[in-house]
Short mmCIF file of C-alpha atoms and ligand atoms in Angstrom, two decimals:
data_model
loop_
_atom_site.label_atom_id
_atom_site.label_comp_id
_atom_site.label_asym_id
_atom_site.label_seq_id
_atom_site.Cartn_x
_atom_site.Cartn_y
_atom_site.Cartn_z
CA UNK C 1 -20.93 -4.83 -17.82
CA UNK C 2 -17.69 -5.69 -19.66
CA UNK C 3 -15.00 -7.90 -18.18
CA UNK C 4 -13.83 -7.41 -14.62
CA UNK C 5 -10.20 -7.70 -13.52
CA UNK C 6 -8.38 -7.98 -10.21
CA UNK C 7 -5.47 -5.59 -9.71
CA UNK C 8 -2.66 -5.60 -7.18
CA UNK C 9 -1.44 -2.00 -7.44
CA UNK C 10 1.93 -2.44 -5.78
CA UNK C 11 4.58 0.03 -4.66
CA UNK C 12 7.25 -1.56 -6.82
CA UNK C 13 5.35 -3.94 -9.06
CA UNK C 14 1.75 -4.33 -10.07
CA UNK C 15 -0.05 -7.42 -11.23
CA UNK C 16 -3.37 -8.04 -12.94
CA UNK C 17 -5.43 -11.21 -13.13
CA UNK C 18 -8.64 -12.25 -14.83
CA UNK C 19 -10.97 -15.18 -14.30
CA UNK C 20 -10.84 -17.88 -16.93
CA UNK C 21 -13.77 -20.11 -16.08
CA UNK C 22 -13.60 -19.87 -12.30
CA UNK C 23 -9.79 -19.89 -12.14
CA UNK C 24 -7.72 -16.73 -11.71
CA UNK C 25 -5.10 -16.28 -14.43
CA UNK C 26 -2.27 -13.78 -14.17
CA UNK C 27 -2.01 -11.70 -17.34
CA UNK C 28 1.28 -11.50 -19.19
CA UNK C 29 1.86 -7.85 -20.11
CA UNK C 30 2.94 -6.38 -23.45
CA UNK C 31 6.60 -6.82 -22.39
CA UNK C 32 6.08 -10.54 -21.78
CA UNK C 33 6.20 -10.26 -17.95
CA UNK C 34 3.72 -11.35 -15.30
CA UNK C 35 4.25 -8.25 -13.18
CA UNK C 36 4.68 -4.63 -14.30
CA UNK C 37 7.04 -2.24 -12.51
CA UNK C 38 4.95 0.58 -11.00
CA UNK C 39 7.20 3.14 -12.67
CA UNK C 40 6.27 6.04 -14.98
CA UNK C 41 8.74 8.12 -16.95
CA UNK C 42 8.49 11.11 -19.26
CA UNK C 43 11.09 11.25 -22.01
CA UNK C 44 12.50 14.54 -23.27
CA UNK C 45 10.48 14.28 -26.48
CA UNK C 46 7.26 14.04 -24.46
CA UNK C 47 6.70 10.27 -24.69
CA UNK C 48 5.27 8.59 -21.62
CA UNK C 49 6.82 5.28 -20.59
CA UNK C 50 5.19 2.89 -18.15
CA UNK C 51 6.51 -0.29 -16.60
CA UNK C 52 9.76 -1.95 -17.56
CA UNK C 53 10.61 0.68 -20.22
CA UNK C 54 10.31 3.41 -17.58
CA UNK C 55 12.35 1.42 -15.06
CA UNK C 56 15.08 0.75 -17.64
CA UNK C 57 15.72 4.42 -18.37
CA UNK C 58 15.57 5.41 -14.69
CA UNK C 59 19.36 5.27 -14.36
CA UNK C 60 19.84 7.84 -17.10
CA UNK C 61 16.96 10.12 -16.18
CA UNK C 62 16.19 9.75 -12.49
CA UNK C 63 14.66 13.25 -12.46
CA UNK C 64 12.16 12.29 -15.17
CA UNK C 65 11.19 8.97 -13.57
CA UNK C 66 8.52 8.41 -10.93
CA UNK C 67 8.63 5.26 -8.82
CA UNK C 68 7.06 4.15 -5.50
CA UNK C 69 4.18 6.60 -6.06
CA UNK C 70 2.03 4.38 -3.82
CA UNK C 71 3.89 5.86 -0.86
CA UNK C 72 2.42 9.27 -1.74
CA UNK C 73 -1.15 8.11 -2.28
CA UNK C 74 -3.53 10.08 -0.11
CA UNK C 75 -1.10 12.98 0.27
CA UNK C 76 -1.32 16.31 -1.50
CA UNK C 77 2.12 15.85 -3.06
CA UNK C 78 2.44 16.98 -6.68
CA UNK C 79 5.20 16.03 -9.09
CA UNK C 80 6.10 18.57 -11.74
CA UNK C 81 7.78 17.48 -14.94
CA UNK C 82 8.19 19.82 -17.92
CA UNK C 83 5.86 22.33 -16.30
CA UNK C 84 2.99 19.85 -15.83
CA UNK C 85 1.97 18.94 -12.31
CA UNK C 86 0.80 15.38 -11.60
CA UNK C 87 -1.09 14.06 -8.58
CA UNK C 88 -0.22 10.62 -7.13
CA UNK C 89 -3.68 9.51 -8.30
CA UNK C 90 -2.91 10.68 -11.84
CA UNK C 91 0.41 8.78 -11.90
CA UNK C 92 -1.20 5.63 -10.46
CA UNK C 93 -3.92 5.94 -13.10
CA UNK C 94 -1.25 5.74 -15.82
CA UNK C 95 -0.10 2.41 -14.37
CA UNK C 96 -3.69 1.17 -14.03
CA UNK C 97 -4.43 2.17 -17.61
CA UNK C 98 -1.52 0.07 -18.85
CA UNK C 99 -2.73 -2.92 -16.81
CA UNK C 100 -6.23 -2.42 -18.21
CA UNK C 101 -4.87 -2.33 -21.77
CA UNK C 102 -2.73 -5.43 -21.24
CA UNK C 103 -5.77 -7.24 -19.85
CA UNK C 104 -7.88 -6.15 -22.81
CA UNK C 105 -5.24 -7.44 -25.24
CA UNK C 106 -5.23 -10.77 -23.39
CA UNK C 107 -9.01 -11.16 -23.17
CA UNK C 108 -9.80 -9.59 -26.53
CA UNK C 109 -12.61 -7.54 -24.98
CA UNK C 110 -13.10 -4.24 -23.19
CA UNK C 111 -12.43 -4.19 -19.46
CA UNK C 112 -14.81 -1.90 -17.58
CA UNK C 113 -14.65 -2.97 -13.95
CA UNK C 114 -11.99 -3.80 -11.43
CA UNK C 115 -11.31 -4.85 -7.89
CA UNK C 116 -8.16 -3.11 -6.62
CA UNK C 117 -6.24 -4.09 -3.51
CA UNK C 118 -4.63 -1.83 -0.92
CA UNK C 119 -2.53 -2.55 2.17
CA UNK C 120 -4.81 -3.32 5.11
CA UNK C 121 -3.22 -0.46 7.00
CA UNK C 122 -4.13 2.17 4.35
CA UNK C 123 -6.00 5.19 5.70
CA UNK C 124 -9.25 6.54 4.36
CA UNK C 125 -7.49 9.15 2.22
CA UNK C 126 -5.20 6.50 0.73
CA UNK C 127 -8.15 4.22 -0.12
CA UNK C 128 -10.07 7.10 -1.65
CA UNK C 129 -7.03 8.12 -3.69
CA UNK C 130 -6.72 4.55 -5.00
CA UNK C 131 -10.37 4.53 -6.01
CA UNK C 132 -9.93 7.89 -7.75
CA UNK C 133 -6.91 6.55 -9.62
CA UNK C 134 -9.09 3.71 -10.93
CA UNK C 135 -11.77 6.18 -12.03
CA UNK C 136 -9.18 8.33 -13.83
CA UNK C 137 -7.96 5.19 -15.63
CA UNK C 138 -11.50 4.56 -16.88
CA UNK C 139 -12.34 1.72 -14.49
CA UNK C 140 -15.43 1.28 -12.36
CA UNK C 141 -13.81 0.30 -9.10
CA UNK C 142 -16.26 -2.25 -7.72
CA UNK C 143 -14.39 -2.88 -4.52
CA UNK C 144 -11.23 -1.93 -2.68
CA UNK C 145 -9.96 -5.08 -0.93
CA UNK C 146 -7.21 -5.48 1.64
CA UNK C 147 -4.18 -7.24 0.21
CA UNK C 148 -3.85 -9.94 2.92
CA UNK C 149 -7.51 -10.85 2.53
CA UNK C 150 -6.98 -11.25 -1.21
CA UNK C 151 -3.98 -13.48 -0.54
CA UNK C 152 -6.04 -15.75 1.72
CA UNK C 153 -8.60 -16.09 -1.07
CA UNK C 154 -5.90 -17.04 -3.56
CA UNK C 155 -4.76 -19.78 -1.19
CA UNK C 156 -8.34 -21.06 -1.13
CA UNK C 157 -8.38 -20.79 2.63
CA UNK C 158 -12.13 -20.18 2.52
CA UNK C 159 -12.50 -23.85 1.60
CA UNK C 160 -10.38 -25.11 4.48
CA UNK C 161 -11.30 -26.06 8.02
CA UNK C 162 -11.87 -23.50 10.74
CA UNK C 163 -8.77 -21.81 12.02
CA UNK C 164 -6.83 -18.60 12.49
CA UNK C 165 -4.32 -17.58 9.87
CA UNK C 166 -1.60 -14.95 9.73
CA UNK C 167 -0.84 -13.19 6.44
CA UNK C 168 2.60 -11.61 6.45
CA UNK C 169 2.91 -9.28 3.47
CA UNK C 170 6.23 -7.57 2.89
CA UNK C 171 6.21 -5.90 -0.52
CA UNK C 172 8.35 -3.25 -2.13
CA UNK C 173 7.26 -0.32 0.01
CA UNK C 174 4.66 -1.41 2.51
CA UNK C 175 4.32 -4.00 5.23
CA UNK C 176 1.08 -5.52 6.44
CA UNK C 177 0.24 -8.28 8.81
CA UNK C 178 -3.26 -9.56 9.33
CA UNK C 179 -4.86 -12.20 11.45
CA UNK C 180 -7.78 -13.82 9.69
CA UNK C 181 -10.35 -16.14 11.12
CA UNK C 182 -11.80 -18.76 8.80
CA UNK C 183 -15.10 -20.37 9.74
CA UNK C 184 -17.17 -22.40 7.28
CA UNK C 185 -16.15 -20.49 4.18
CA UNK C 186 -16.28 -17.13 5.89
CA UNK C 187 -13.05 -15.16 6.01
CA UNK C 188 -12.95 -12.48 8.64
CA UNK C 189 -10.03 -10.14 9.23
CA UNK C 190 -9.91 -9.95 13.00
CA UNK C 191 -6.87 -7.75 13.39
CA UNK C 192 -4.45 -5.92 11.22
CA UNK C 193 -1.30 -3.88 11.73
CA UNK C 194 1.57 -2.74 9.61
CA UNK C 195 3.89 -0.01 8.45
CA UNK C 196 3.11 2.06 5.35
CA UNK C 197 6.78 2.93 4.99
CA UNK C 198 8.59 -0.38 5.21
CA UNK C 199 9.44 -2.73 2.36
CA UNK C 200 11.99 -4.06 -0.10
CA UNK C 201 13.01 -0.50 -1.06
CA UNK C 202 14.38 -0.10 2.48
CA UNK C 203 16.37 -3.33 2.19
CA UNK C 204 17.81 -1.99 -1.09
CA UNK C 205 18.59 1.32 0.61
CA UNK C 206 20.45 -0.43 3.47
CA UNK C 207 22.61 -2.27 0.95
CA UNK C 208 23.17 0.88 -1.13
CA UNK C 209 24.33 2.71 2.00
CA UNK C 210 26.81 -0.07 2.73
CA UNK C 211 28.13 -0.12 -0.86
CA UNK C 212 28.46 3.67 -1.05
CA UNK C 213 30.29 3.82 2.29
CA UNK C 214 32.66 0.97 1.41
CA UNK C 215 33.37 2.51 -2.01
CA UNK C 216 34.08 5.88 -0.41
CA UNK C 217 36.51 4.27 2.00
CA UNK C 218 38.28 2.41 -0.79
CA UNK C 219 38.25 4.97 -3.61
CA UNK C 220 37.59 8.30 -1.82
CA UNK C 221 34.71 8.96 -4.21
CA UNK C 222 31.24 9.93 -3.01
CA UNK C 223 28.76 8.26 -5.35
CA UNK C 224 25.89 10.16 -3.69
CA UNK C 225 26.91 13.21 -5.69
CA UNK C 226 26.03 11.45 -8.94
CA UNK C 227 22.31 10.66 -9.29
CA UNK C 228 22.81 8.36 -12.28
CA UNK C 229 25.52 6.39 -10.46
CA UNK C 230 23.27 5.98 -7.41
CA UNK C 231 20.49 4.73 -9.64
CA UNK C 232 22.84 2.08 -11.08
CA UNK C 233 24.02 1.10 -7.58
CA UNK C 234 20.39 0.84 -6.42
CA UNK C 235 19.46 -1.46 -9.29
CA UNK C 236 22.54 -3.61 -8.71
CA UNK C 237 21.79 -3.81 -4.98
CA UNK C 238 18.22 -4.93 -5.64
CA UNK C 239 19.56 -7.63 -7.93
CA UNK C 240 22.17 -8.67 -5.34
CA UNK C 241 19.47 -8.81 -2.65
CA UNK C 242 17.40 -11.16 -4.80
CA UNK C 243 20.42 -13.35 -5.52
CA UNK C 244 21.13 -13.57 -1.79
CA UNK C 245 17.71 -15.15 -1.34
CA UNK C 246 19.10 -18.09 -3.34
CA UNK C 247 22.82 -18.16 -2.61
CA UNK C 248 25.21 -17.40 0.24
CA UNK C 249 27.21 -14.75 -1.58
CA UNK C 250 27.10 -12.54 -4.64
CA UNK C 251 29.17 -9.88 -6.39
CA UNK C 252 28.10 -6.38 -7.33
CA UNK C 253 29.87 -5.41 -10.51
CA UNK C 254 29.51 -1.91 -11.93
CA UNK C 255 32.14 -0.92 -14.49
CA UNK C 256 32.76 2.78 -15.18
CA UNK C 257 30.78 3.90 -12.14
CA UNK C 258 32.94 7.02 -11.70
CA UNK C 259 36.07 8.77 -12.96
CA UNK C 260 39.14 9.89 -11.05
CA UNK C 261 41.98 11.89 -12.61
CA UNK C 262 40.42 11.27 -16.04
CA UNK C 263 40.48 7.50 -15.51
CA UNK C 264 37.44 5.27 -15.19
CA UNK C 265 36.83 3.70 -11.78
CA UNK C 266 34.97 0.38 -11.50
CA UNK C 267 32.99 -0.98 -8.59
CA UNK C 268 33.34 -4.63 -7.70
CA UNK C 269 32.20 -5.80 -4.30
CA UNK C 270 31.45 -9.18 -2.74
CA UNK C 271 28.45 -9.36 -0.41
CA UNK C 272 27.68 -12.36 1.74
CA UNK C 273 24.20 -13.30 2.90
CA UNK C 274 25.42 -12.93 6.47
CA UNK C 275 26.57 -9.34 5.82
CA UNK C 276 23.26 -8.52 4.15
CA UNK C 277 21.34 -10.04 7.04
CA UNK C 278 23.18 -7.99 9.63
CA UNK C 279 22.59 -4.80 7.59
CA UNK C 280 18.88 -5.61 7.46
CA UNK C 281 18.40 -6.92 10.98
CA UNK C 282 16.81 -3.65 12.23
CA UNK C 283 14.35 -3.71 9.30
CA UNK C 284 13.37 -7.31 10.01
CA UNK C 285 12.90 -6.46 13.68
CA UNK C 286 10.57 -3.64 12.59
CA UNK C 287 8.26 -6.24 11.01
CA UNK C 288 7.99 -8.16 14.27
CA UNK C 289 6.34 -5.42 16.36
CA UNK C 290 3.22 -5.16 14.13
CA UNK C 291 3.04 -9.00 14.14
CA UNK C 292 2.97 -9.04 17.93
CA UNK C 293 0.42 -6.24 17.99
CA UNK C 294 -1.94 -7.94 15.51
CA UNK C 295 -1.67 -11.25 17.38
CA UNK C 296 -2.37 -9.57 20.69
CA UNK C 297 -5.31 -7.53 19.23
CA UNK C 298 -6.73 -10.77 17.84
CA UNK C 299 -6.04 -12.52 21.12
CA UNK C 300 -4.31 -15.34 19.27
CA UNK C 301 -1.27 -17.21 20.54
CA UNK C 302 1.32 -17.24 17.71
CA UNK C 303 1.88 -20.97 18.21
CA UNK C 304 -1.84 -21.65 17.81
CA UNK C 305 -2.01 -20.21 14.27
CA UNK C 306 -3.39 -22.67 11.72
CA UNK C 307 -1.30 -21.31 8.87
CA UNK C 308 1.11 -18.47 8.07
CA UNK C 309 1.05 -17.11 4.51
CA UNK C 310 4.01 -15.22 3.11
CA UNK C 311 3.03 -12.58 0.56
CA UNK C 312 5.00 -9.87 -1.30
CA UNK C 313 8.32 -10.19 -3.08
CA UNK C 314 10.38 -9.37 0.03
CA UNK C 315 8.94 -12.34 1.92
CA UNK C 316 11.37 -14.44 -0.15
CA UNK C 317 14.28 -13.17 1.98
CA UNK C 318 15.37 -16.19 4.06
CA UNK C 319 16.07 -14.06 7.17
CA UNK C 320 12.51 -12.71 7.00
CA UNK C 321 11.13 -16.23 6.75
CA UNK C 322 13.27 -17.32 9.69
CA UNK C 323 12.05 -14.43 11.84
CA UNK C 324 8.43 -15.38 11.11
CA UNK C 325 9.25 -19.01 11.83
CA UNK C 326 10.83 -18.07 15.16
CA UNK C 327 7.78 -16.02 16.12
CA UNK C 328 5.14 -18.57 15.17
CA UNK C 329 7.00 -21.85 15.56
CA UNK C 330 5.90 -23.01 12.14
CA UNK C 331 7.10 -23.18 8.55
CA UNK C 332 5.37 -20.36 6.62
CA UNK C 333 3.53 -21.23 3.36
CA UNK C 334 4.68 -19.75 0.10
CA UNK C 335 3.43 -22.22 -2.47
CA UNK C 336 1.72 -19.52 -4.53
CA UNK C 337 4.07 -17.03 -6.15
CA UNK C 338 4.18 -14.21 -3.56
CA UNK C 339 4.13 -11.60 -6.34
CA UNK C 340 0.90 -12.95 -7.79
CA UNK C 341 -1.32 -14.17 -4.95
CA UNK C 342 -2.84 -10.75 -4.20
CA UNK C 343 -3.91 -10.09 -7.81
CA UNK C 344 -5.30 -13.62 -8.00
CA UNK C 345 -7.35 -13.06 -4.85
CA UNK C 346 -8.56 -9.67 -6.14
CA UNK C 347 -9.75 -11.39 -9.29
CA UNK C 348 -11.56 -14.06 -7.26
CA UNK C 349 -13.30 -11.26 -5.37
CA UNK C 350 -14.24 -9.72 -8.74
CA UNK C 351 -15.71 -13.13 -9.62
CA UNK C 352 -17.77 -13.11 -6.44
CA UNK C 353 -19.11 -9.63 -7.24
CA UNK C 354 -19.98 -10.54 -10.82
CA UNK C 355 -21.60 -13.79 -9.69
CA UNK C 356 -19.21 -16.14 -11.49
CA UNK C 357 -17.62 -17.44 -8.27
CA UNK C 358 -19.94 -18.53 -5.48
CA UNK C 359 -19.82 -19.60 -1.87
CA UNK C 360 -17.44 -17.04 -0.52
CA UNK C 361 -18.03 -14.26 1.94
CA UNK C 362 -15.52 -11.66 2.96
CA UNK C 363 -15.53 -9.62 6.06
CA UNK C 364 -13.03 -6.87 6.58
CA UNK C 365 -12.17 -4.66 9.47
CA UNK C 366 -11.20 -1.04 9.82
CA UNK C 367 -7.49 -0.90 10.50
CA UNK C 368 -7.55 2.26 12.66
CA UNK C 369 -9.92 3.76 15.19
CA UNK C 370 -12.12 6.63 14.06
CA UNK C 371 -13.43 9.37 16.26
CA UNK C 372 -13.75 13.09 16.90
CA UNK C 373 -11.75 15.66 18.81
CA UNK C 374 -13.28 16.69 22.13
CA UNK C 375 -12.35 19.34 24.71
CA UNK C 376 -8.78 19.30 25.99
CA UNK C 377 -7.11 17.91 22.84
CA UNK C 378 -8.68 14.49 23.51
CA UNK C 379 -9.93 11.88 21.06
CA UNK C 380 -13.35 10.32 21.51
CA UNK C 381 -13.51 7.05 19.57
CA UNK C 382 -16.71 6.36 17.63
CA UNK C 383 -15.60 3.25 15.73
CA UNK C 384 -12.79 1.27 17.39
CA UNK C 385 -10.04 -0.30 15.31
CA UNK C 386 -10.71 -3.82 14.03
CA UNK C 387 -14.49 -3.28 13.81
CA UNK C 388 -16.03 -5.30 10.96
CA UNK C 389 -17.05 -3.21 7.95
CA UNK C 390 -19.46 -2.03 6.67
CA UNK C 391 -20.50 -0.44 9.93
CA UNK C 392 -22.40 2.57 11.25
CA UNK C 393 -22.21 4.05 14.71
CA UNK C 394 -23.46 7.22 16.41
CA UNK C 395 -22.41 9.08 19.54
CA UNK C 396 -24.02 12.06 21.23
CA UNK C 397 -21.83 15.05 22.08
CA UNK C 398 -22.50 18.44 23.53
CA UNK C 399 -20.88 21.79 22.87
CA UNK C 400 -17.82 22.97 24.80
CA UNK C 401 -19.84 25.83 26.35
CA UNK C 402 -23.55 26.47 26.94
CA UNK C 403 -25.59 28.45 24.37
CA UNK C 404 -23.11 27.71 21.62
CA UNK C 405 -24.81 27.75 18.20
CA UNK C 406 -21.98 26.37 16.11
CA UNK C 407 -19.51 23.54 16.51
CA UNK C 408 -16.51 22.56 14.49
CA UNK C 409 -16.07 18.80 14.29
CA UNK C 410 -12.60 17.41 13.71
CA UNK C 411 -12.75 13.83 12.40
CA UNK C 412 -9.76 11.78 13.51
CA UNK C 413 -8.16 8.49 12.56
CA UNK C 414 -5.60 6.86 14.82
CA UNK C 415 -4.95 5.30 18.19
CA UNK C 416 -3.63 8.19 20.30
CA UNK C 417 -5.74 9.64 23.10
CA UNK C 418 -4.37 13.02 22.14
CA UNK C 419 -6.25 14.49 19.21
CA UNK C 420 -3.20 16.29 17.84
CA UNK C 421 -1.28 13.00 17.50
CA UNK C 422 -3.92 11.42 15.24
CA UNK C 423 -4.55 12.07 11.55
CA UNK C 424 -7.28 14.60 10.87
CA UNK C 425 -9.48 13.34 8.02
CA UNK C 426 -11.16 16.71 7.84
CA UNK C 427 -13.15 19.23 9.81
CA UNK C 428 -16.66 20.52 9.26
CA UNK C 429 -19.09 22.90 10.87
CA UNK C 430 -22.56 22.35 12.16
CA UNK C 431 -24.17 25.76 12.60
CA UNK C 432 -27.64 26.90 13.56
CA UNK C 433 -27.66 24.81 16.74
CA UNK C 434 -30.65 25.67 18.96
CA UNK C 435 -29.48 27.74 21.95
CA UNK C 436 -29.60 25.62 25.10
CA UNK C 437 -27.49 24.88 28.16
CA UNK C 438 -26.47 21.48 26.83
CA UNK C 439 -27.25 20.99 23.14
CA UNK C 440 -27.16 17.38 21.94
CA UNK C 441 -25.24 16.78 18.77
CA UNK C 442 -25.44 13.33 17.24
CA UNK C 443 -22.37 12.41 15.20
CA UNK C 444 -22.74 9.37 12.94
CA UNK C 445 -19.84 7.54 11.35
CA UNK C 446 -20.51 5.25 8.43
CA UNK C 447 -17.81 3.04 7.00
CA UNK C 448 -18.57 1.42 3.66
CA UNK C 449 -17.25 -1.91 2.31
CA UNK C 450 -14.25 -0.14 0.82
CA UNK C 451 -13.29 1.21 4.24
CA UNK C 452 -14.19 4.76 3.20
CA UNK C 453 -15.62 7.06 5.88
CA UNK C 454 -18.79 9.17 5.73
CA UNK C 455 -19.59 11.39 8.70
CA UNK C 456 -22.75 13.34 9.50
CA UNK C 457 -23.73 15.54 12.45
CA UNK C 458 -27.22 16.43 13.59
CA UNK C 459 -28.69 18.75 16.22
CA UNK C 460 -31.10 16.52 18.16
CA UNK C 461 -33.26 19.47 19.25
CA UNK C 462 -34.14 20.63 15.76
CA UNK C 463 -33.43 17.42 13.85
CA UNK C 464 -31.57 19.53 11.35
CA UNK C 465 -28.34 18.13 10.09
CA UNK C 466 -25.82 20.05 8.14
CA UNK C 467 -24.93 18.89 4.69
CA UNK C 468 -21.55 17.48 5.46
CA UNK C 469 -19.10 15.63 3.33
CA UNK C 470 -15.58 14.97 4.44
CA UNK C 471 -13.14 15.76 1.72
CA UNK C 472 -9.58 15.32 2.85
CA UNK C 473 -7.39 18.05 1.48
CA UNK C 474 -5.49 15.50 -0.58
CA UNK C 475 -8.56 14.00 -2.25
CA UNK C 476 -9.46 15.09 -5.74
CA UNK C 477 -12.75 16.78 -6.56
CA UNK C 478 -14.93 15.44 -9.40
CA UNK C 479 -13.68 18.18 -11.70
CA UNK C 480 -10.06 17.39 -10.81
CA UNK C 481 -10.72 13.72 -11.65
CA UNK C 482 -12.27 14.71 -15.01
CA UNK C 483 -9.30 16.96 -15.70
CA UNK C 484 -6.86 14.12 -14.87
CA UNK C 485 -8.83 11.73 -17.12
CA UNK C 486 -8.56 14.20 -19.96
CA UNK C 487 -4.83 14.70 -19.31
CA UNK C 488 -4.29 10.93 -19.25
CA UNK C 489 -5.98 10.45 -22.59
CA UNK C 490 -4.35 13.42 -24.29
CA UNK C 491 -0.90 12.32 -23.12
CA UNK C 492 -1.12 8.93 -24.84
P1 AMP R 1 6.01 -6.63 -4.49
O1 AMP R 1 5.68 -5.19 -4.19
O2 AMP R 1 5.24 -7.61 -3.70
O3 AMP R 1 6.06 -6.95 -5.95
O4 AMP R 1 7.50 -6.82 -3.96
C1 AMP R 1 8.55 -6.26 -4.63
C2 AMP R 1 9.74 -6.29 -3.73
O5 AMP R 1 10.15 -7.64 -3.54
C3 AMP R 1 10.91 -5.55 -4.33
O6 AMP R 1 11.53 -4.79 -3.32
C4 AMP R 1 11.80 -6.68 -4.79
O7 AMP R 1 13.15 -6.30 -4.79
C5 AMP R 1 11.53 -7.73 -3.74
N1 AMP R 1 11.87 -9.08 -4.20
C6 AMP R 1 11.43 -9.73 -5.29
N2 AMP R 1 12.00 -10.93 -5.42
C7 AMP R 1 12.85 -11.06 -4.36
C8 AMP R 1 13.75 -12.08 -3.91
N3 AMP R 1 13.92 -13.21 -4.60
N4 AMP R 1 14.46 -11.86 -2.78
C9 AMP R 1 14.31 -10.71 -2.08
N5 AMP R 1 13.48 -9.71 -2.45
C10 AMP R 1 12.76 -9.88 -3.57
#
């Protein structure tokens, strides 16, 4: 086995770390930065740009730039540029390949294996898509680890005394909160909740909306009609947001943002932290509900938490920190760079798997309940949410009517009692069931350490089980992965 790396494949930024001795070290990329924007762009002459170069040209070519692809992982979305269609896995693989290359340049050796993190709230399809992206990038993905768990490892919480810890992770596009229990070096995720569509991008969008509206009022120009202008405003708003984490006010300055009557129009706008905070108050409130849910699922009083870790770039926003402080009654910890702790933890987990780091056990839970659809649009849960993984559980079902020889099994993920309100991971058929008044069908769910689901069904009377594999419609087949690998290599 070659070297193994830990990767935080983020919505906005990604980060890669490697063990030096038994210490995780964040790798500086070929641009001299410790994180790499998760952005891919295709120039008109066919060159592929990844990272800061792609982000830089986004303003000029928004239609040729792909960002926040993590939000589409696990979906069947395709992005077509110059007649070529790309899957979210294929785009993520381009980012992973760059991280792999940067790591190889740093180590001076080939990297073959990786541990990649995902938000704890990611569904099966999203985890599988992440694993596929790693495979396309030429990595053996040894483990998919939840981001908050990785953060706890980076903080060395496994070496601390027994207690319950909350990890609040607000990144660029996703929000996760987990309650971990630490007992004699064992880290167990006891509850997790979150929002796959909430992060720093939304804070940027709230500020952009405010700037565009104010500018329209002042200048009677709608910047929304100009994609390049909006891209510039978005970048300036992200910068302003970051500055407001340090100071009480900032100025957005964008010369030549538009023209009116053949004259250039400039944008100059003061924003105070207070204004920003009131624009973002609904977003901050949206982070509180999953916190309350995770605490209640874990049966932990917020004031009894041993520690609160702040992870993800957006956890630097003072109003976010204050909200967490109000909820838990304690000062949250952010001594490790919130952009780097997840990659560092992933790399520690890689060290555990390769045997170079000892004395650390990780237990994860499944973030959502898994079950099957039964008569009357109902969900029957086979594995409840927050069960430790890996796990295996079986339930016996019968057919909807007597003498039925075939059943269609709809595998569901989610918390609703109504089947139609949950996510269908896939359906499969078990045929050749022995005719009887009440056939007994055993359905077995198996969840592996990566949180990926395998389901089988068996007719108890005959013992015969159909050959069943769940392949979500968005997942890639082996030949699609090979094709994407080939496309990735030929495009370089
Ligand atoms: P991550 O995905 O963890 O790298 O987080 C990236 C997000 O954090 C982006 O939306 C950034 O704009 C945001 N971010 C980074 N630094 C700061 C800061 N100082 N204040 C507010 N947001 C920040």
